[in-house]
Every structure is written in C-alpha cells, then in structure tokens.
mmCIF file of C-alpha atoms in Angstrom:
data_model
loop_
_atom_site.group_PDB
_atom_site.id
_atom_site.type_symbol
_atom_site.label_atom_id
_atom_site.label_comp_id
_atom_site.label_asym_id
_atom_site.label_seq_id
_atom_site.Cartn_x
_atom_site.Cartn_y
_atom_site.Cartn_z
ATOM 1 C CA MET A 722 42.501 17.399 3.397
ATOM 2 C CA GLY A 723 40.831 16.742 0.055
ATOM 3 C CA ALA A 724 37.391 17.014 1.624
ATOM 4 C CA LEU A 725 38.286 20.342 3.205
ATOM 5 C CA VAL A 726 39.441 21.749 -0.147
ATOM 6 C CA ALA A 727 36.265 20.501 -1.808
ATOM 7 C CA ASP A 728 34.141 22.165 0.879
ATOM 8 C CA ARG A 729 35.943 25.471 0.301
ATOM 9 C CA ILE A 730 35.387 25.240 -3.453
ATOM 10 C CA VAL A 731 31.695 24.499 -2.982
ATOM 11 C CA ALA A 732 31.385 27.398 -0.523
ATOM 12 C CA ARG A 733 32.616 29.794 -3.215
ATOM 13 C CA VAL A 734 29.868 28.744 -5.607
ATOM 14 C CA PRO A 735 26.903 31.148 -5.434
ATOM 15 C CA ALA A 736 23.920 29.747 -3.519
ATOM 16 C CA THR A 737 21.599 30.263 -6.500
ATOM 17 C CA LEU A 738 23.902 28.209 -8.734
ATOM 18 C CA ARG A 739 24.088 25.413 -6.132
ATOM 19 C CA ALA A 740 20.306 25.401 -5.890
ATOM 20 C CA LEU A 741 20.000 25.289 -9.686
ATOM 21 C CA VAL A 742 22.393 22.345 -9.937
ATOM 22 C CA SER A 743 20.492 20.502 -7.190
ATOM 23 C CA MET A 744 17.219 21.039 -9.038
ATOM 24 C CA ILE A 745 18.712 19.759 -12.297
ATOM 25 C CA VAL A 746 20.044 16.631 -10.576
ATOM 26 C CA LEU A 747 16.688 16.023 -8.892
ATOM 27 C CA CYS A 748 14.735 16.501 -12.117
ATOM 28 C CA GLY A 749 17.131 14.166 -13.901
ATOM 29 C CA ALA A 750 16.623 11.459 -11.287
ATOM 30 C CA ILE A 751 12.840 11.813 -11.488
ATOM 31 C CA GLY A 752 13.013 11.752 -15.274
ATOM 32 C CA MET A 753 14.988 8.497 -15.188
ATOM 33 C CA LEU A 754 12.371 6.898 -12.951
ATOM 34 C CA VAL A 755 9.514 8.053 -15.188
ATOM 35 C CA GLU A 756 11.287 6.892 -18.337
ATOM 36 C CA GLY A 757 12.082 3.528 -16.763
ATOM 37 C CA ARG A 758 8.425 2.940 -15.971
ATOM 38 C CA ALA A 759 7.344 4.213 -19.386
ATOM 39 C CA ARG A 760 9.760 1.771 -21.029
ATOM 40 C CA ILE A 761 8.110 -1.113 -19.166
ATOM 41 C CA LEU A 762 4.662 0.050 -20.296
ATOM 42 C CA ARG A 763 5.756 0.443 -23.920
ATOM 43 C CA SER A 764 7.717 -2.750 -24.430
ATOM 44 C CA GLY A 765 6.897 -5.117 -21.561
ATOM 45 C CA SER A 766 4.985 -8.358 -22.135
ATOM 46 C CA GLU A 767 1.326 -8.082 -21.167
ATOM 47 C CA VAL A 768 -0.160 -10.420 -18.570
ATOM 48 C CA ARG A 769 -3.756 -10.560 -17.331
ATOM 49 C CA LEU A 770 -4.124 -10.760 -13.559
ATOM 50 C CA ARG A 771 -7.136 -11.591 -11.428
ATOM 51 C CA THR A 772 -7.320 -9.146 -8.574
ATOM 52 C CA ALA A 773 -9.481 -7.921 -5.711
ATOM 53 C CA PRO A 774 -9.316 -4.416 -4.181
ATOM 54 C CA VAL A 775 -8.988 -4.352 -0.399
ATOM 55 C CA ASP A 776 -8.733 -0.701 0.618
ATOM 56 C CA PRO A 777 -10.415 2.512 -0.609
ATOM 57 C CA ARG A 778 -8.661 5.878 -0.711
ATOM 58 C CA ASP A 779 -5.793 8.084 0.356
ATOM 59 C CA LEU A 780 -7.581 11.367 0.993
ATOM 60 C CA PHE A 781 -4.365 13.399 0.911
ATOM 61 C CA ARG A 782 -2.901 12.125 -2.354
ATOM 62 C CA GLY A 783 -5.983 11.423 -4.431
ATOM 63 C CA ASP A 784 -7.862 8.186 -4.808
ATOM 64 C CA TYR A 785 -6.077 4.888 -5.007
ATOM 65 C CA VAL A 786 -6.903 1.232 -4.553
ATOM 66 C CA ILE A 787 -4.847 -1.439 -2.841
ATOM 67 C CA LEU A 788 -4.932 -4.551 -5.017
ATOM 68 C CA ASN A 789 -4.590 -8.181 -4.030
ATOM 69 C CA TYR A 790 -3.882 -10.736 -6.768
ATOM 70 C CA ASP A 791 -4.336 -14.459 -7.152
ATOM 71 C CA ILE A 792 -0.584 -14.644 -7.694
ATOM 72 C CA SER A 793 -0.015 -12.756 -4.425
ATOM 73 C CA THR A 794 -0.401 -16.066 -2.547
ATOM 74 C CA LEU A 795 1.717 -18.908 -3.873
ATOM 75 C CA ASP A 796 1.435 -22.587 -2.959
ATOM 76 C CA LEU A 797 5.009 -23.840 -3.260
ATOM 77 C CA ALA A 798 3.856 -27.464 -3.138
ATOM 78 C CA GLY A 799 2.330 -27.061 -6.590
ATOM 79 C CA LEU A 800 5.134 -25.064 -8.208
ATOM 80 C CA GLN A 801 8.466 -25.876 -9.763
ATOM 81 C CA GLY A 802 11.633 -24.254 -8.498
ATOM 82 C CA ASP A 803 12.999 -23.413 -5.062
ATOM 83 C CA ARG A 804 11.456 -24.039 -1.644
ATOM 84 C CA ASP A 805 13.607 -22.373 1.011
ATOM 85 C CA PHE A 806 12.391 -18.794 0.832
ATOM 86 C CA SER A 807 12.493 -16.403 3.780
ATOM 87 C CA ARG A 808 10.737 -13.142 4.478
ATOM 88 C CA GLY A 809 12.231 -10.326 2.403
ATOM 89 C CA ASP A 810 13.849 -12.612 -0.172
ATOM 90 C CA PRO A 811 13.670 -11.619 -3.842
ATOM 91 C CA ILE A 812 11.603 -14.058 -5.868
ATOM 92 C CA HIS A 813 11.126 -14.689 -9.580
ATOM 93 C CA VAL A 814 7.701 -16.121 -10.381
ATOM 94 C CA GLN A 815 7.156 -17.813 -13.721
ATOM 95 C CA LEU A 816 3.686 -17.143 -15.136
ATOM 96 C CA THR A 817 1.869 -18.888 -17.947
ATOM 97 C CA PRO A 818 -1.548 -18.057 -19.447
ATOM 98 C CA GLY A 819 -4.340 -20.285 -18.147
ATOM 99 C CA THR A 820 -7.197 -21.570 -20.267
ATOM 100 C CA ASP A 821 -9.167 -18.474 -19.262
ATOM 101 C CA GLY A 822 -6.360 -16.151 -20.380
ATOM 102 C CA PHE A 823 -5.359 -15.102 -16.872
ATOM 103 C CA ALA A 824 -1.790 -15.645 -15.749
ATOM 104 C CA ARG A 825 -1.153 -18.460 -13.299
ATOM 105 C CA PRO A 826 2.110 -19.283 -11.503
ATOM 106 C CA VAL A 827 4.009 -22.410 -12.505
ATOM 107 C CA GLY A 828 7.346 -21.806 -10.794
ATOM 108 C CA ALA A 829 9.071 -19.796 -8.050
ATOM 109 C CA TYR A 830 12.822 -19.232 -8.165
ATOM 110 C CA LYS A 831 15.556 -17.349 -6.358
ATOM 111 C CA ILE A 832 17.387 -16.767 -9.630
ATOM 112 C CA ARG A 833 15.554 -15.772 -12.785
ATOM 113 C CA PRO A 834 14.877 -18.917 -14.882
ATOM 114 C CA PRO A 835 14.895 -19.103 -18.692
ATOM 115 C CA THR A 836 11.477 -18.932 -20.346
ATOM 116 C CA SER A 837 9.975 -19.874 -23.662
ATOM 117 C CA GLY A 838 6.731 -19.378 -25.526
ATOM 118 C CA SER A 839 4.173 -17.150 -23.829
ATOM 119 C CA ASP A 840 5.605 -17.546 -20.327
ATOM 120 C CA VAL A 841 6.949 -14.496 -18.490
ATOM 121 C CA VAL A 842 8.876 -14.091 -15.253
ATOM 122 C CA ILE A 843 7.811 -11.378 -12.838
ATOM 123 C CA GLU A 844 10.017 -10.241 -9.968
ATOM 124 C CA GLY A 845 8.770 -9.625 -6.440
ATOM 125 C CA HIS A 846 9.768 -10.095 -2.823
ATOM 126 C CA VAL A 847 8.497 -12.429 -0.127
ATOM 127 C CA LEU A 848 6.232 -10.820 2.469
ATOM 128 C CA THR A 849 5.317 -13.858 4.579
ATOM 129 C CA THR A 850 5.917 -17.600 4.529
ATOM 130 C CA GLY A 851 3.947 -20.461 6.065
ATOM 131 C CA VAL A 852 0.481 -19.108 5.241
ATOM 132 C CA CYS A 853 -2.581 -21.056 4.098
ATOM 133 C CA PRO A 854 -2.373 -21.813 0.368
ATOM 134 C CA ARG A 855 -5.094 -20.836 -2.081
ATOM 135 C CA ALA A 856 -7.416 -23.497 -3.485
ATOM 136 C CA GLU A 857 -8.188 -23.808 -7.201
ATOM 137 C CA ASN A 858 -11.465 -21.922 -6.806
ATOM 138 C CA GLY A 859 -9.632 -18.941 -5.338
ATOM 139 C CA THR A 860 -10.540 -19.510 -1.690
ATOM 140 C CA VAL A 861 -7.935 -19.860 1.049
ATOM 141 C CA ASP A 862 -7.463 -23.503 2.036
ATOM 142 C CA CYS A 863 -6.136 -24.071 5.579
ATOM 143 C CA SER A 864 -6.897 -27.809 5.578
ATOM 144 C CA ARG A 865 -3.499 -28.569 4.029
ATOM 145 C CA ILE A 866 0.077 -27.989 5.162
ATOM 146 C CA ARG A 867 0.845 -24.295 5.166
ATOM 147 C CA ASN A 868 3.016 -24.160 2.076
ATOM 148 C CA GLY A 869 1.602 -20.789 1.101
ATOM 149 C CA MET A 870 3.688 -17.668 0.704
ATOM 150 C CA ARG A 871 2.656 -14.038 0.337
ATOM 151 C CA VAL A 872 4.488 -12.095 -2.375
ATOM 152 C CA ALA A 873 4.482 -8.411 -3.381
ATOM 153 C CA TYR A 874 5.274 -7.336 -6.932
ATOM 154 C CA GLY A 875 5.044 -3.547 -6.712
ATOM 155 C CA LEU A 876 1.605 -3.682 -8.362
ATOM 156 C CA GLU A 877 -0.396 -3.471 -5.166
ATOM 157 C CA SER A 878 -1.198 0.280 -5.229
ATOM 158 C CA TYR A 879 -2.912 2.002 -8.126
ATOM 159 C CA PHE A 880 -3.937 5.644 -8.235
ATOM 160 C CA VAL A 881 -7.160 6.509 -10.038
ATOM 161 C CA PRO A 882 -9.050 9.767 -10.700
ATOM 162 C CA GLN A 883 -10.419 11.342 -7.540
ATOM 163 C CA GLY A 884 -13.855 10.118 -6.587
ATOM 164 C CA THR A 885 -13.593 6.711 -8.275
ATOM 165 C CA GLY A 886 -11.494 4.752 -5.760
ATOM 166 C CA LEU A 887 -14.337 3.777 -3.433
ATOM 167 C CA ALA A 888 -16.479 2.489 -6.305
ATOM 168 C CA ILE A 889 -13.632 0.280 -7.506
ATOM 169 C CA GLU A 890 -12.913 -0.886 -3.953
ATOM 170 C CA ARG A 891 -16.493 -2.177 -3.724
ATOM 171 C CA THR A 892 -16.327 -4.046 -7.024
ATOM 172 C CA GLU A 893 -16.724 -7.819 -6.756
ATOM 173 C CA ARG A 894 -13.554 -9.845 -7.206
ATOM 174 C CA SER A 895 -14.759 -11.685 -10.292
ATOM 175 C CA ARG A 896 -15.447 -8.431 -12.154
ATOM 176 C CA LEU A 897 -12.041 -6.788 -11.745
ATOM 177 C CA GLU A 898 -9.003 -7.371 -13.976
ATOM 178 C CA VAL A 899 -5.556 -5.813 -14.291
ATOM 179 C CA VAL A 900 -3.339 -5.946 -17.354
ATOM 180 C CA ALA A 901 0.279 -5.547 -16.294
ATOM 181 C CA ALA A 902 3.391 -5.052 -18.402
ATOM 182 C CA VAL A 903 6.406 -7.168 -17.438
ATOM 183 C CA ALA A 904 9.878 -6.237 -18.669
ATOM 184 C CA PRO A 905 12.541 -8.842 -19.525
ATOM 185 C CA SER A 906 14.237 -7.918 -16.224
ATOM 186 C CA GLY A 907 11.107 -8.929 -14.296
ATOM 187 C CA SER A 908 10.097 -5.379 -13.354
ATOM 188 C CA SER A 909 6.399 -4.695 -13.846
ATOM 189 C CA ALA A 910 3.833 -1.898 -13.971
ATOM 190 C CA ILE A 911 0.054 -1.702 -14.186
ATOM 191 C CA LYS A 912 -1.001 -0.872 -17.723
ATOM 192 C CA ARG A 913 -4.792 -1.127 -17.684
ATOM 193 C CA LEU A 914 -7.602 -1.656 -15.174
ATOM 194 C CA LEU A 915 -10.848 -3.252 -16.362
ATOM 195 C CA ILE A 916 -14.239 -4.048 -14.845
ATOM 196 C CA ASP A 917 -16.407 -6.642 -16.594
ATOM 197 C CA GLY A 918 -13.921 -6.566 -19.467
ATOM 198 C CA ARG A 919 -14.424 -2.842 -20.042
ATOM 199 C CA LEU A 920 -11.542 -0.406 -19.733
ATOM 200 C CA VAL A 921 -11.745 1.790 -16.625
ATOM 201 C CA HIS A 922 -8.254 3.307 -16.496
ATOM 202 C CA ALA A 923 -5.191 3.124 -18.721
ATOM 203 C CA GLU A 924 -1.670 4.405 -18.147
ATOM 204 C CA PRO A 925 -0.180 6.570 -20.910
ATOM 205 C CA PRO A 926 3.043 5.060 -22.321
ATOM 206 C CA PHE A 927 5.177 8.082 -21.422
#
C-alpha cells in the first residue's frame, strides 16, 4: 500500500523535475568518487613500484596502459601473515621500502595489520593462487613449489594522453616506475608515472 502511494506521488512530479533530481543525484555520486580519489592523491603515503606495461591502447576511450607490478605476484613462502587465501579474497599487503627505494612485500594478511615506520599496507584482491613465484631478480621461478599468488590492487590500468600509450607499452621493464598514493584504509591510486626517473605523467590532486 505504501509503495502504491509513493508511486502516485512520484507520478505527480513533473518529468523535468524528476530528471533534474536524477541528474543532481548522479553528479553528486560522481563527485564523491572523484573527491575520494583526490583525497588519496593528496594525503596518501607515497610508494615506488616497479612495473612493466603489458598492453597498448583502448582506441575508443583514449590511450591507456595495462600495468603489471613486482608486487602483483606474491610468494607466500617468503612473507609473514596468512596462507589460506582463495580466489577473490580481499588481501592486505604490507610493503616496506627496499634498499633501492622500491616497495617490496613483507606480509600478506586477511585483516589489515598494524604498521610502523615507513611501512604501508595496500589493499587488493586475489586473482589466482598456486602460480609460480617470482625470483629475486624479477623472473618467474617454476622450479619451486607453487606458492605464488596473483593480486590486483586497482592500479593496473592507467590512462595517458592520446598517442603516447604505445610508446609506454614498448618501454623496457627496468626503465618504468610508478609512484602510487596509499591511504590509511589501504585504497590506492596512481600519482605519477616515470621513465628513467623522469616524470612522464602526473595526476592532479583534485
């Protein structure tokens, strides 16, 4: 009965007013998403990530690169934390700066762990388990037990100015670097993209 009355009330509202309200709600939702990402970029802790592009462009939406990180493949045998992850599980990866300044994983947890010092915790979800782990030199090592796990962090796609995606896609792994911002909640966003230490693209903090 209540739903029927509500439908009658809505039906009496002019169509233009209903459309205007819908647009305001939609714009508000988009604004919240944009502001949430901007907040991460402004106040999140910066981490340097080694990465390699693996795909060139989306011709319909402008150029973008698909990025694959060293921390995208985790070897649970060498990390602190939990072991029984399944595909689709949320995961909290503790990162610490290596001697070269790039972030390296030191723990993988189902529940966000406390951190101290320069460590940060980035949130992702498990894509695949039981894959070949990555060796210290960055190559995939299938000679050991398959303790590896593929993880996505929401940093795997990055749009760049049209016409530049293919050039970045062809860049050698060792030359490409991403600086990401990680919020206290674990959410993250790409802040800067560099090649040979030189800035290529930067996201405005708004």
